[in-house]
PDB file of C-alpha atoms and ligand atoms in Angstrom:
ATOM      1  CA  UNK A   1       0.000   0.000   0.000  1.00  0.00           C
ATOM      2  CA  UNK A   2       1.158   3.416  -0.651  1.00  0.00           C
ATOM      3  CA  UNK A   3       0.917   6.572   1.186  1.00  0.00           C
ATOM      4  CA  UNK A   4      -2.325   8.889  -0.024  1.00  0.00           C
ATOM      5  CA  UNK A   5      -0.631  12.085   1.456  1.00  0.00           C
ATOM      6  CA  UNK A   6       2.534  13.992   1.291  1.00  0.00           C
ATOM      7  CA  UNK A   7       5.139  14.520  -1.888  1.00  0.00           C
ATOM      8  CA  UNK A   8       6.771  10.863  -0.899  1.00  0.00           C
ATOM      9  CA  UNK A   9       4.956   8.795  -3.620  1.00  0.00           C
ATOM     10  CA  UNK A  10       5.693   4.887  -3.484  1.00  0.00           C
ATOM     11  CA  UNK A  11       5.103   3.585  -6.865  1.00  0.00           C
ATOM     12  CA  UNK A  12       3.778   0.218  -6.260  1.00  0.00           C
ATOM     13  CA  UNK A  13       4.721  -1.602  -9.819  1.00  0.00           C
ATOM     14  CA  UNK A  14       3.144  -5.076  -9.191  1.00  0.00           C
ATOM     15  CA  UNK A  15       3.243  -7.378 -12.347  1.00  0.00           C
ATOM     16  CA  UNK A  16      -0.243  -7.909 -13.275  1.00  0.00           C
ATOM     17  CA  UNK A  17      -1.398 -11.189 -14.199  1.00  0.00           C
ATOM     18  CA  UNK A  18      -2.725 -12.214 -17.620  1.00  0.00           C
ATOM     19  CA  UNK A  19      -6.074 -10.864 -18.223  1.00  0.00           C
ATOM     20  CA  UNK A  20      -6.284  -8.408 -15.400  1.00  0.00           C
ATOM     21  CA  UNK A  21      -6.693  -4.826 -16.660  1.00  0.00           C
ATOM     22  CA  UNK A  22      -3.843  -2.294 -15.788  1.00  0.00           C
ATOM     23  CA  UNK A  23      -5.353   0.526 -13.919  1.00  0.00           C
ATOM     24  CA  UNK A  24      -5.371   4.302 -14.618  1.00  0.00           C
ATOM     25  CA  UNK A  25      -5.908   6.928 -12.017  1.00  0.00           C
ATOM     26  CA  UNK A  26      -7.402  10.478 -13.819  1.00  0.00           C
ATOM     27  CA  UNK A  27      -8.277  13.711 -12.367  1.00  0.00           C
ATOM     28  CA  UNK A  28     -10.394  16.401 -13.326  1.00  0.00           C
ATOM     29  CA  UNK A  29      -9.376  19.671 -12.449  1.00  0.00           C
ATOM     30  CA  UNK A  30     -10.875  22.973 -13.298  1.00  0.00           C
ATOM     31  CA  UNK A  31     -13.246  26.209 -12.600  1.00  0.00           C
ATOM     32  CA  UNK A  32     -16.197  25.743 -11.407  1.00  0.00           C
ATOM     33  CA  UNK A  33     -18.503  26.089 -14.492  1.00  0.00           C
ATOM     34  CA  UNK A  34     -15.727  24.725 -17.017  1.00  0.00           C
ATOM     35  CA  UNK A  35     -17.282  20.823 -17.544  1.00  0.00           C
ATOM     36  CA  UNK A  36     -15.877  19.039 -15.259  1.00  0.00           C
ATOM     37  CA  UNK A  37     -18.976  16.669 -14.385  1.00  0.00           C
ATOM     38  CA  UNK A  38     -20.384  16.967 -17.741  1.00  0.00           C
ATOM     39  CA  UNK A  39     -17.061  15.535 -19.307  1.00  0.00           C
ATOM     40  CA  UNK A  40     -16.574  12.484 -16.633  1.00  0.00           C
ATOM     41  CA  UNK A  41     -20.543  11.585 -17.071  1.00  0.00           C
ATOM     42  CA  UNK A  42     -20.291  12.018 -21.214  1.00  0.00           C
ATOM     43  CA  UNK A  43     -17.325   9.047 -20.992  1.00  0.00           C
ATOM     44  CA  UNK A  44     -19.272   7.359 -18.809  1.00  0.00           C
ATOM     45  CA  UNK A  45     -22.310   7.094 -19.967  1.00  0.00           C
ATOM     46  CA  UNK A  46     -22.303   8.934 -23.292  1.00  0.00           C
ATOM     47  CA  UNK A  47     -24.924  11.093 -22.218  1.00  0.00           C
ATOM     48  CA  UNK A  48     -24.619  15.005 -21.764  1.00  0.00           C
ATOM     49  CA  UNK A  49     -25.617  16.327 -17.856  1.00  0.00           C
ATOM     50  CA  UNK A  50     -27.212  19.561 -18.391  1.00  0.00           C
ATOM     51  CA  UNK A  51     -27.866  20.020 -14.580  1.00  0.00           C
ATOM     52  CA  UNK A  52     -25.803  18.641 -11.753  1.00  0.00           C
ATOM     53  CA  UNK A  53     -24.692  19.090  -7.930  1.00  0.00           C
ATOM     54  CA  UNK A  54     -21.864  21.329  -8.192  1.00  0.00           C
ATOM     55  CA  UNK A  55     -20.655  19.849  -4.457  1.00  0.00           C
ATOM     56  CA  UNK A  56     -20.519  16.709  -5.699  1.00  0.00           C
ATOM     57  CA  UNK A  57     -17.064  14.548  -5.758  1.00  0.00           C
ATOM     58  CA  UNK A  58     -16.358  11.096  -6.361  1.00  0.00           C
ATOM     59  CA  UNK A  59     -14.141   9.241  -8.217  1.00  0.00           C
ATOM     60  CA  UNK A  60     -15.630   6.904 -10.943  1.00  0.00           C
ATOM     61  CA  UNK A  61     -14.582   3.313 -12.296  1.00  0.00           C
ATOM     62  CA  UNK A  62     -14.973   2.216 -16.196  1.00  0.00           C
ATOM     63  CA  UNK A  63     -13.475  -0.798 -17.496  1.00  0.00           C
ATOM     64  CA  UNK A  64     -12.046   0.657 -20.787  1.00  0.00           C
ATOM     65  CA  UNK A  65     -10.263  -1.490 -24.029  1.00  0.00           C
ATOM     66  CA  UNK A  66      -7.332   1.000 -25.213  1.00  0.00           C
ATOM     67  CA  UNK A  67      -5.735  -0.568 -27.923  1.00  0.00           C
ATOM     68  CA  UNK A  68      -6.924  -4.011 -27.476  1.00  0.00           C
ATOM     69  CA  UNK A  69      -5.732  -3.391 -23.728  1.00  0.00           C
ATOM     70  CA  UNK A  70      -8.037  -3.934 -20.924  1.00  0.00           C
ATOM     71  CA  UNK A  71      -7.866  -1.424 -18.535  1.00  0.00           C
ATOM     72  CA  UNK A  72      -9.835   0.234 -15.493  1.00  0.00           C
ATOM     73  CA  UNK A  73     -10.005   3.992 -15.860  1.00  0.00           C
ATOM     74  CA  UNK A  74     -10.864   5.454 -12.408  1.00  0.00           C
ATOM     75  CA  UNK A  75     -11.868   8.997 -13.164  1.00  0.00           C
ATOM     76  CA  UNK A  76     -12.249  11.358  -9.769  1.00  0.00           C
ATOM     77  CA  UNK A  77     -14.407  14.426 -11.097  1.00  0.00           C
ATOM     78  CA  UNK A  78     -13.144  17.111  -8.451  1.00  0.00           C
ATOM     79  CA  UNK A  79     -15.019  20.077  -6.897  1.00  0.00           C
ATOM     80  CA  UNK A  80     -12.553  22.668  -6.030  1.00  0.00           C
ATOM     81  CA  UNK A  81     -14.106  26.238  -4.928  1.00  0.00           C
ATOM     82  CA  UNK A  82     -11.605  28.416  -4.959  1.00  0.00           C
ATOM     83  CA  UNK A  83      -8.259  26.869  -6.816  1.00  0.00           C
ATOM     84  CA  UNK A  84      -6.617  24.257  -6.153  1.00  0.00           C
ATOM     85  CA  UNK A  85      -6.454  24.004  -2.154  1.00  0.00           C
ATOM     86  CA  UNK A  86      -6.458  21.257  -0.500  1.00  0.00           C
ATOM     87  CA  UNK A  87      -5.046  18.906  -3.199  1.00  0.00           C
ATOM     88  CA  UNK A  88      -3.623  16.190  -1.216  1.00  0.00           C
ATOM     89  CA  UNK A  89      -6.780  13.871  -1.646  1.00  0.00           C
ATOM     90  CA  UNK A  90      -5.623  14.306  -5.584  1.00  0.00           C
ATOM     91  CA  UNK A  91      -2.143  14.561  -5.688  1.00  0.00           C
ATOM     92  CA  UNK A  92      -0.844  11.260  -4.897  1.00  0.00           C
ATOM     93  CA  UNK A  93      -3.077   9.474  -6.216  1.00  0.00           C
ATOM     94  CA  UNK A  94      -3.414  10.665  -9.953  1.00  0.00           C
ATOM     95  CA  UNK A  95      -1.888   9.169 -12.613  1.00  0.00           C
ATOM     96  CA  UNK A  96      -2.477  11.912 -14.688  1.00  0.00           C
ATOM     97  CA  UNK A  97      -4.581  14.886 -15.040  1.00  0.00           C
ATOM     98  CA  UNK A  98      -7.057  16.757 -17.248  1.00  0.00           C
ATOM     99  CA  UNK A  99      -7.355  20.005 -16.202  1.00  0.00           C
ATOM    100  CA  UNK A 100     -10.526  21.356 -18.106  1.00  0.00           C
ATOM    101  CA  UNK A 101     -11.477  25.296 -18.845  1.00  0.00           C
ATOM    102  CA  UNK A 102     -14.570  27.205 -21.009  1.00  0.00           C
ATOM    103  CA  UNK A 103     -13.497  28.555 -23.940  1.00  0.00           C
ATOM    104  CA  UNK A 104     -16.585  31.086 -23.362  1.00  0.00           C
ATOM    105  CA  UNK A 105     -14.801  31.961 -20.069  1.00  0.00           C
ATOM    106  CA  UNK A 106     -11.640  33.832 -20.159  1.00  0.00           C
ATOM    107  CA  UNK A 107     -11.329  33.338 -16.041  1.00  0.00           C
ATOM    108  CA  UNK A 108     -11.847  29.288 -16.287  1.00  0.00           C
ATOM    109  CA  UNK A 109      -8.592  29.608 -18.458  1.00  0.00           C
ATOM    110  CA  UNK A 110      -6.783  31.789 -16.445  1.00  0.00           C
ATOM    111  CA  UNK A 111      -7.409  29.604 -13.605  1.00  0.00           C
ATOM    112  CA  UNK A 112      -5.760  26.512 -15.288  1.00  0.00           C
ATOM    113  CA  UNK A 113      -2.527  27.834 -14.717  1.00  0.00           C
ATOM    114  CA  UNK A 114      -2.874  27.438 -11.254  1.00  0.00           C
ATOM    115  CA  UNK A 115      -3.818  24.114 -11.495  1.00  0.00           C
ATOM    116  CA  UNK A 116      -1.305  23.585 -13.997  1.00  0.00           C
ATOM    117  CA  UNK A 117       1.509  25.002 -11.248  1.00  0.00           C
ATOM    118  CA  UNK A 118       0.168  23.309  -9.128  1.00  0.00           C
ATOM    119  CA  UNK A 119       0.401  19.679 -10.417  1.00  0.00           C
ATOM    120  CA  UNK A 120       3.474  20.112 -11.707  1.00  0.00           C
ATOM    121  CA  UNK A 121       5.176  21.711  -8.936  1.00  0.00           C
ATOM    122  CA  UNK A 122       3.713  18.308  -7.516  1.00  0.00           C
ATOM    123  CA  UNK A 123       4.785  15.859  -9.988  1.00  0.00           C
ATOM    124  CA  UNK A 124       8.795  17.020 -10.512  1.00  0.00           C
ATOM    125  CA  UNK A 125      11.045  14.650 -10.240  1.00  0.00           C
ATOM    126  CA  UNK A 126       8.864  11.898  -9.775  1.00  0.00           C
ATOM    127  CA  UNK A 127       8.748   8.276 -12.163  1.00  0.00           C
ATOM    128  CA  UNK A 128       6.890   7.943 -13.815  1.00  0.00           C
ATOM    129  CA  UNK A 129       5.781  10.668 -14.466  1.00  0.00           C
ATOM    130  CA  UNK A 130       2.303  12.308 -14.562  1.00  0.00           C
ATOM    131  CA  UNK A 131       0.950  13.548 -17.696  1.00  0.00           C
ATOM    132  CA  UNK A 132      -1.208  16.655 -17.371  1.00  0.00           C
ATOM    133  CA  UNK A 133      -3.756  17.595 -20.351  1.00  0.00           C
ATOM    134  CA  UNK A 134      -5.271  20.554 -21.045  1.00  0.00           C
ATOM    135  CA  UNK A 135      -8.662  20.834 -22.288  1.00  0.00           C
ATOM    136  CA  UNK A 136     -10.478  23.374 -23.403  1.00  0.00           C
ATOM    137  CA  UNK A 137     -14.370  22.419 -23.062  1.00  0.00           C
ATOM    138  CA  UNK A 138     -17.337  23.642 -24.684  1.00  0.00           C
ATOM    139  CA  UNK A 139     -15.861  24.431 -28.382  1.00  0.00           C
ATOM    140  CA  UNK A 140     -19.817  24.331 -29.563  1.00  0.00           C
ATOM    141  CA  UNK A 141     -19.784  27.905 -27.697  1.00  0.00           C
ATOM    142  CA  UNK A 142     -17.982  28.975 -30.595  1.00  0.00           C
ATOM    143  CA  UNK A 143     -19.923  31.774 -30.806  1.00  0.00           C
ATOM    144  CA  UNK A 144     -18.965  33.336 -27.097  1.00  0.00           C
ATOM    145  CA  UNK A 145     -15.223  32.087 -27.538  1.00  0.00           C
ATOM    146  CA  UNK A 146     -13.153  34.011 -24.996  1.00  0.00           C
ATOM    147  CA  UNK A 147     -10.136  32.077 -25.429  1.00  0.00           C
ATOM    148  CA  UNK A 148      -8.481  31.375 -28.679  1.00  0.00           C
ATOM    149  CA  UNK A 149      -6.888  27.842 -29.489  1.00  0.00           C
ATOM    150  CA  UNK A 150      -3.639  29.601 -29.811  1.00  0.00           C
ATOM    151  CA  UNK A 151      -3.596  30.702 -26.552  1.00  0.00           C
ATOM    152  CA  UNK A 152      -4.671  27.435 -25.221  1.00  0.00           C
ATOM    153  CA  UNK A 153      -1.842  25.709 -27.202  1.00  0.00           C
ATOM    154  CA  UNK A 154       0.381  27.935 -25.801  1.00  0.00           C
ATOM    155  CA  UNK A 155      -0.490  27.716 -22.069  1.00  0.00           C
ATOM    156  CA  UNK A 156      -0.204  23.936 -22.729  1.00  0.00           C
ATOM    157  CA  UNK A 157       2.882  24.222 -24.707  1.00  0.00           C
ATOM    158  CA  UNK A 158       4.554  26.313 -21.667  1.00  0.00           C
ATOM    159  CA  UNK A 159       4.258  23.573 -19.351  1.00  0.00           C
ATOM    160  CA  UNK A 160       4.371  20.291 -21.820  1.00  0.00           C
ATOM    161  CA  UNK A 161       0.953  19.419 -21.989  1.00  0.00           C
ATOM    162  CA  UNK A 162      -0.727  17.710 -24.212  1.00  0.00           C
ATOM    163  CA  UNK A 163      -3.514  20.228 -25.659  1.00  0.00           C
ATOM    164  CA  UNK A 164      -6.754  19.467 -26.808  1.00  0.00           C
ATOM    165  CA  UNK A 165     -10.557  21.656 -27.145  1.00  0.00           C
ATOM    166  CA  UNK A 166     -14.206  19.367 -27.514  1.00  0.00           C
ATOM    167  CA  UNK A 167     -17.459  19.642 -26.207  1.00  0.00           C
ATOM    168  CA  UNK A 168     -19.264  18.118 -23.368  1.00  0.00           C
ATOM    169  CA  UNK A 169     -22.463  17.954 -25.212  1.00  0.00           C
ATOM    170  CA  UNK A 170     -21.463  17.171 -28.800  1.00  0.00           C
ATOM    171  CA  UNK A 171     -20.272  13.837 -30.065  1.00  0.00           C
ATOM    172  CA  UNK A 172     -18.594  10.887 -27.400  1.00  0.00           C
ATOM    173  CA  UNK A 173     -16.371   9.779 -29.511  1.00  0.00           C
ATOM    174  CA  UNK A 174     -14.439  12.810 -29.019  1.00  0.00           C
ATOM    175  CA  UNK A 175     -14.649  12.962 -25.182  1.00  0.00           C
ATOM    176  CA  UNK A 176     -13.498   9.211 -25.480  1.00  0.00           C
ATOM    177  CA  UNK A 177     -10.590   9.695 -27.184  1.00  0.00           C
ATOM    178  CA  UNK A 178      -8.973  12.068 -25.129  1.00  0.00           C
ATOM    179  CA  UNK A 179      -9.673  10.109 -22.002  1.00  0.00           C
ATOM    180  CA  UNK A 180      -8.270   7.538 -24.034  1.00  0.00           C
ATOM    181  CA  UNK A 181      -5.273   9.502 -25.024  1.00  0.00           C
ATOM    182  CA  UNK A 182      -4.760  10.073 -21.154  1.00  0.00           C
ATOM    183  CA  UNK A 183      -4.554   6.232 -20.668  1.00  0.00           C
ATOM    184  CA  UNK A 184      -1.944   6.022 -23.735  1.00  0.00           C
ATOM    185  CA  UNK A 185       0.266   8.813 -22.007  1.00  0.00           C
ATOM    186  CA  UNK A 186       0.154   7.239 -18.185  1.00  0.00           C
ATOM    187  CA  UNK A 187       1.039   4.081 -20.242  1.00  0.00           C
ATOM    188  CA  UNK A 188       3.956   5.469 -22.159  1.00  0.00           C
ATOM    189  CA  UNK A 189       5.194   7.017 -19.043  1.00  0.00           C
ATOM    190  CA  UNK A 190       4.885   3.800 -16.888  1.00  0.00           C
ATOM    191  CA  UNK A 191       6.833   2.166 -19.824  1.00  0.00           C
ATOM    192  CA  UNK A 192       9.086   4.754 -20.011  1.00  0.00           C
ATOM    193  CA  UNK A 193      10.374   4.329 -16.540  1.00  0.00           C
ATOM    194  CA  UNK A 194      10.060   0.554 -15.871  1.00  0.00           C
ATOM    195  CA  UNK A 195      11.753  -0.646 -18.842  1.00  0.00           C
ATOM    196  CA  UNK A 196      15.319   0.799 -18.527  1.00  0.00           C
ATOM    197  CA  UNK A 197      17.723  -0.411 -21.076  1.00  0.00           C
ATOM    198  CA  UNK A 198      20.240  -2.935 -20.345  1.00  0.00           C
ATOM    199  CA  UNK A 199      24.087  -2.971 -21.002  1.00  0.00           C
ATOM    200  CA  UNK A 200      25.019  -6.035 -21.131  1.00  0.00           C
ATOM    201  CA  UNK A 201      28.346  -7.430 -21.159  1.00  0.00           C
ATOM    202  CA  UNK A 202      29.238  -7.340 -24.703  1.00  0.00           C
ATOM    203  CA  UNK A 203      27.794  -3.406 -24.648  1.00  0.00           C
ATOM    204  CA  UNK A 204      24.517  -4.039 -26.570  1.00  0.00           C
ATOM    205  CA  UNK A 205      21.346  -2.349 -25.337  1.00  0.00           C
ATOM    206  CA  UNK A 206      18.508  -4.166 -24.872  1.00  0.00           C
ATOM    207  CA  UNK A 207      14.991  -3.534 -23.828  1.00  0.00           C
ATOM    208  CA  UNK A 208      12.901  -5.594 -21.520  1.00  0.00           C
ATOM    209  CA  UNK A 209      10.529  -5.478 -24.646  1.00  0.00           C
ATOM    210  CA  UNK A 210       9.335  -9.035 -23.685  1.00  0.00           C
ATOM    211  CA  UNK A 211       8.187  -8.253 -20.109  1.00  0.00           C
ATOM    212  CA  UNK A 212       4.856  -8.719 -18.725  1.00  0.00           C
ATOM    213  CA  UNK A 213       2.418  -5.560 -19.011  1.00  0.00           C
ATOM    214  CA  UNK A 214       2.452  -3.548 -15.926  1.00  0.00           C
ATOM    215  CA  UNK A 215      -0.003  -1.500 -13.952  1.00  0.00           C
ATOM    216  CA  UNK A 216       0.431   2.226 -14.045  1.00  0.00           C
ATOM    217  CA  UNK A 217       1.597   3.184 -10.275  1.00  0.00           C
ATOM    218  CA  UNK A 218      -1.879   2.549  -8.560  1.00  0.00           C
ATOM    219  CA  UNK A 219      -2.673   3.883  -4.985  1.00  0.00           C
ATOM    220  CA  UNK A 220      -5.114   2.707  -3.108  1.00  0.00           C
ATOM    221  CA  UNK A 221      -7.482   5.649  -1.865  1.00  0.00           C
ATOM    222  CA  UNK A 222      -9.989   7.034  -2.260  1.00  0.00           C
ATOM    223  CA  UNK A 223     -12.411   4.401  -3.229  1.00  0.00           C
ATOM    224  CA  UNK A 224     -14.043   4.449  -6.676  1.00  0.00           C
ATOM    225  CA  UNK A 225     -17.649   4.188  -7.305  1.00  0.00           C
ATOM    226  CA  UNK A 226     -18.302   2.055  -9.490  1.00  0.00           C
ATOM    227  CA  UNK A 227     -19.473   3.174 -12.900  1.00  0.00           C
ATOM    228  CA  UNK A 228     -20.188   2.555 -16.415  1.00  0.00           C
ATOM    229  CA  UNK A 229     -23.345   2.076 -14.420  1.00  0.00           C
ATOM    230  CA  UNK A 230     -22.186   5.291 -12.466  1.00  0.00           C
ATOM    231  CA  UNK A 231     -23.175   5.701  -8.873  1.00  0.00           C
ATOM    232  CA  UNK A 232     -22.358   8.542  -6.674  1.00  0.00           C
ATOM    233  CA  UNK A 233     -21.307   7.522  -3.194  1.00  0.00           C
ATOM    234  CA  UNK A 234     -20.838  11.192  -1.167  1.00  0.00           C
ATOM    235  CA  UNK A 235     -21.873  14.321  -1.270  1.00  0.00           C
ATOM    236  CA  UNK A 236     -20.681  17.122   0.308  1.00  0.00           C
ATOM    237  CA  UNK A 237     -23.611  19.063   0.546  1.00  0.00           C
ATOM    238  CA  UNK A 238     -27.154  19.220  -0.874  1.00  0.00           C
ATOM    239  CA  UNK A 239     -27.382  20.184  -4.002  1.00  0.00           C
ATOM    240  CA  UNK A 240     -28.357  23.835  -4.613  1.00  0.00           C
ATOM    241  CA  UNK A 241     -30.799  23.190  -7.619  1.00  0.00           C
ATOM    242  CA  UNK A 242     -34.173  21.895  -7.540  1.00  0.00           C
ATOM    243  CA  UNK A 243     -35.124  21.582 -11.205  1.00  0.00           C
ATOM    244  CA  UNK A 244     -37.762  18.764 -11.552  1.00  0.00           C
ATOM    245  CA  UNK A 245     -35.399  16.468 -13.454  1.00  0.00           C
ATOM    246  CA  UNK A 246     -35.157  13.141 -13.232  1.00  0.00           C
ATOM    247  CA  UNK A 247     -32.563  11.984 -10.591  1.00  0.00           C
ATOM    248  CA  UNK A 248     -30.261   9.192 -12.260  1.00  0.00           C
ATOM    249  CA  UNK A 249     -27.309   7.696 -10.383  1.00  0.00           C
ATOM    250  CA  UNK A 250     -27.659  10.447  -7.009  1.00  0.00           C
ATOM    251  CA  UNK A 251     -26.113  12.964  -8.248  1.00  0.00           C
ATOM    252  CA  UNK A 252     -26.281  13.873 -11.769  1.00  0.00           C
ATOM    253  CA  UNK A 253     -29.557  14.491 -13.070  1.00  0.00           C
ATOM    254  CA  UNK A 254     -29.927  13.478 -16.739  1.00  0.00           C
ATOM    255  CA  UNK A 255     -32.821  15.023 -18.929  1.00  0.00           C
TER     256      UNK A 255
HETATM  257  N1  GTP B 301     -22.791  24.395 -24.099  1.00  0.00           N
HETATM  258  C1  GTP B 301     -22.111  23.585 -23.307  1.00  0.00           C
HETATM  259  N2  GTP B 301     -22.399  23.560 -21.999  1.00  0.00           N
HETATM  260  C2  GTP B 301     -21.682  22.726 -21.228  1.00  0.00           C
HETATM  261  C3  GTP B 301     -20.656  21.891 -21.731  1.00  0.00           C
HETATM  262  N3  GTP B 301     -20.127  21.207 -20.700  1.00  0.00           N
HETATM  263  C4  GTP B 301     -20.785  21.574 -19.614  1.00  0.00           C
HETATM  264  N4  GTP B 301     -21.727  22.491 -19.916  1.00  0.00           N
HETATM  265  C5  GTP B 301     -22.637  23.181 -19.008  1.00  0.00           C
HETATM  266  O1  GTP B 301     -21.850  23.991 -18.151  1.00  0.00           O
HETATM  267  C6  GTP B 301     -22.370  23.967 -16.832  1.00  0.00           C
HETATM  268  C7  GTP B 301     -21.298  23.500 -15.886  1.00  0.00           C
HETATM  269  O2  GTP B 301     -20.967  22.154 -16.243  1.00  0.00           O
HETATM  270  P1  GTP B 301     -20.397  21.138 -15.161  1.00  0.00           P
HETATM  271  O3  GTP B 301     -20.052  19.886 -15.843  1.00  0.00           O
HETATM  272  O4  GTP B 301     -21.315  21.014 -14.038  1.00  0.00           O
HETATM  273  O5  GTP B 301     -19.106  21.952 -14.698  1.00  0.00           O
HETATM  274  P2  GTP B 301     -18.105  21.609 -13.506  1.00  0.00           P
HETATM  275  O6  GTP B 301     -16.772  22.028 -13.967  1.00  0.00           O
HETATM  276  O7  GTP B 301     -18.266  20.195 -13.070  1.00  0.00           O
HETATM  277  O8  GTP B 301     -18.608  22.593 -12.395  1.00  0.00           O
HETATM  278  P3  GTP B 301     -18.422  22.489 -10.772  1.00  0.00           P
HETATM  279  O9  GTP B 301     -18.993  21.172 -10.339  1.00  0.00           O
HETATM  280  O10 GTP B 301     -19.179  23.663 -10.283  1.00  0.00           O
HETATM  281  O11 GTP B 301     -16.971  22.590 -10.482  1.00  0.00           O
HETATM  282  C8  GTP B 301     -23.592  23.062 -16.860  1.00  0.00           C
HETATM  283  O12 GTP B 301     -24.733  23.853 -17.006  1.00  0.00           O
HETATM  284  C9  GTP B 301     -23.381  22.216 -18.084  1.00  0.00           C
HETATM  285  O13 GTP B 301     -24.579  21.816 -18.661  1.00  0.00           O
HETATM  286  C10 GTP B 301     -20.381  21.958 -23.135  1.00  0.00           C
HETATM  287  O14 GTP B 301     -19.501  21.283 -23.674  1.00  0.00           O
HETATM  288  N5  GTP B 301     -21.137  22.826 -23.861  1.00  0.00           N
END
């Protein structure tokens, strides 16, 4: 078991056996507003939230085939405030990050780079290493756009992000594949720094290309819910909105 708080992160590489999936720890982080929920419940269910509990957090579980792999994705949709405070329930335990904005919100963007500080600040030094993705949500606001795709490129590009804009409520295939493009980074990272090259004796390198697959570095708290079949286990507080929707899976309410 590894520790859930403080910078000292044990990477617990276990071999996994054939036919388990390798799992993948994501975070959502972002402005209140930005898409967070609607995102996480658009891979999950391929549906599109219109109305939601904004003081809802939980962390999500979706078995998930990324090129031919089998893995468990286990997505915690976050509900910061004010900023990224408190981020020790998050820190350790990601194994990557999407940190999400509006492009119809100038602030939501300028709060990324916060976040983006923040995790990185986290995540130096440490194997593997922890990709962080920006994403710029709600490009079918083209209309309002606040933020330009240059800029968000270059934010990203500042820090060595992957970049990428969608929307929450247009197709899934999109929201998919950069959840899906998360897994393929916390993959090529955990590759990167478990399979070291060998000298051996007569100088030739050679790579550990035959070894087992291997779970990204998983730690053990908190808890998913499990989805694909979502359900939302806390809530820390009532929800502020009473629209007569129907209630699906506690917390998000799905029209
Ligand atoms: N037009 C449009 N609206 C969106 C999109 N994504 C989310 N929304 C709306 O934006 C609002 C906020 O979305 P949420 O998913 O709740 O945002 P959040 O980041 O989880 O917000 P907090 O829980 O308050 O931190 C909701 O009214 C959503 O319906 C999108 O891609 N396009």
């Amino acid at each position: 078991m590894s520790l859930m708080f403080g910078k000292a992160r044990t990477c617990n590489i276990v071999t996994v056996p054939e036919h388990e999936p390798s799992e993948c720890n994501i975070v959502i982080l972002g402005a209140m507003g930005s898409g967070k929920s609607a995102l996480t419940v658009k891979f999950l269910t391929k549906r599109f939230i219109s109305e939601y509990d904004p003081n809802l957090e939980d962390t999500y579980s979706s078995e998930e085939v990324v090129d031919q792999q089998p893995f468990i994705v286990k997505v915690m949709d976050t509900a910061d405030q004010d900023g990224p405070v408190n981020c020790e329930r998050y820190l350790s335990w990601a194994n990557a990050f999407i940190i999400v904005y509006s492009i119809d919100n100038r602030n939501s963007f300028q709060a990324c780079q916060q976040y983006i500080e923040t995790v990185t600040l986290y995540s130096k030094g440490l194997q593997p290493d922890t990709p962080v993705i920006l994403l710029g949500n709600k490009v079918d606001m083209e209309r309002y756009r606040q933020v330009s795709k240059a800029d968000g490129a270059a934010l990203a590009s500042r820090f060595g992000c992957r970049f990428f804009e969608v929307s929450a409520c247009l197709d899934f295939l999109s929201v998919q594949h950069i959840f899906h493009e998360v897994v393929r980074e916390v993959r090529r990272e955990t590759d990167r720094s478990i399979r070291p090259l060998f000298i051996s004796e007569d100088k030739s390198a050679i790579s550990l290309s035959s070894a087992p697959p291997l779970t990204a570095c998983y730690k053990e708290l908190p808890t998913p819910a499990t989805a694909k079949l979502v359900t939302v286990k806390s809530s820390r507080a009532q929800s502020k909105r009473r629209a007569p929707t129907l209630t699906l899976l506690k917390g998000f309410k799905i029209f």
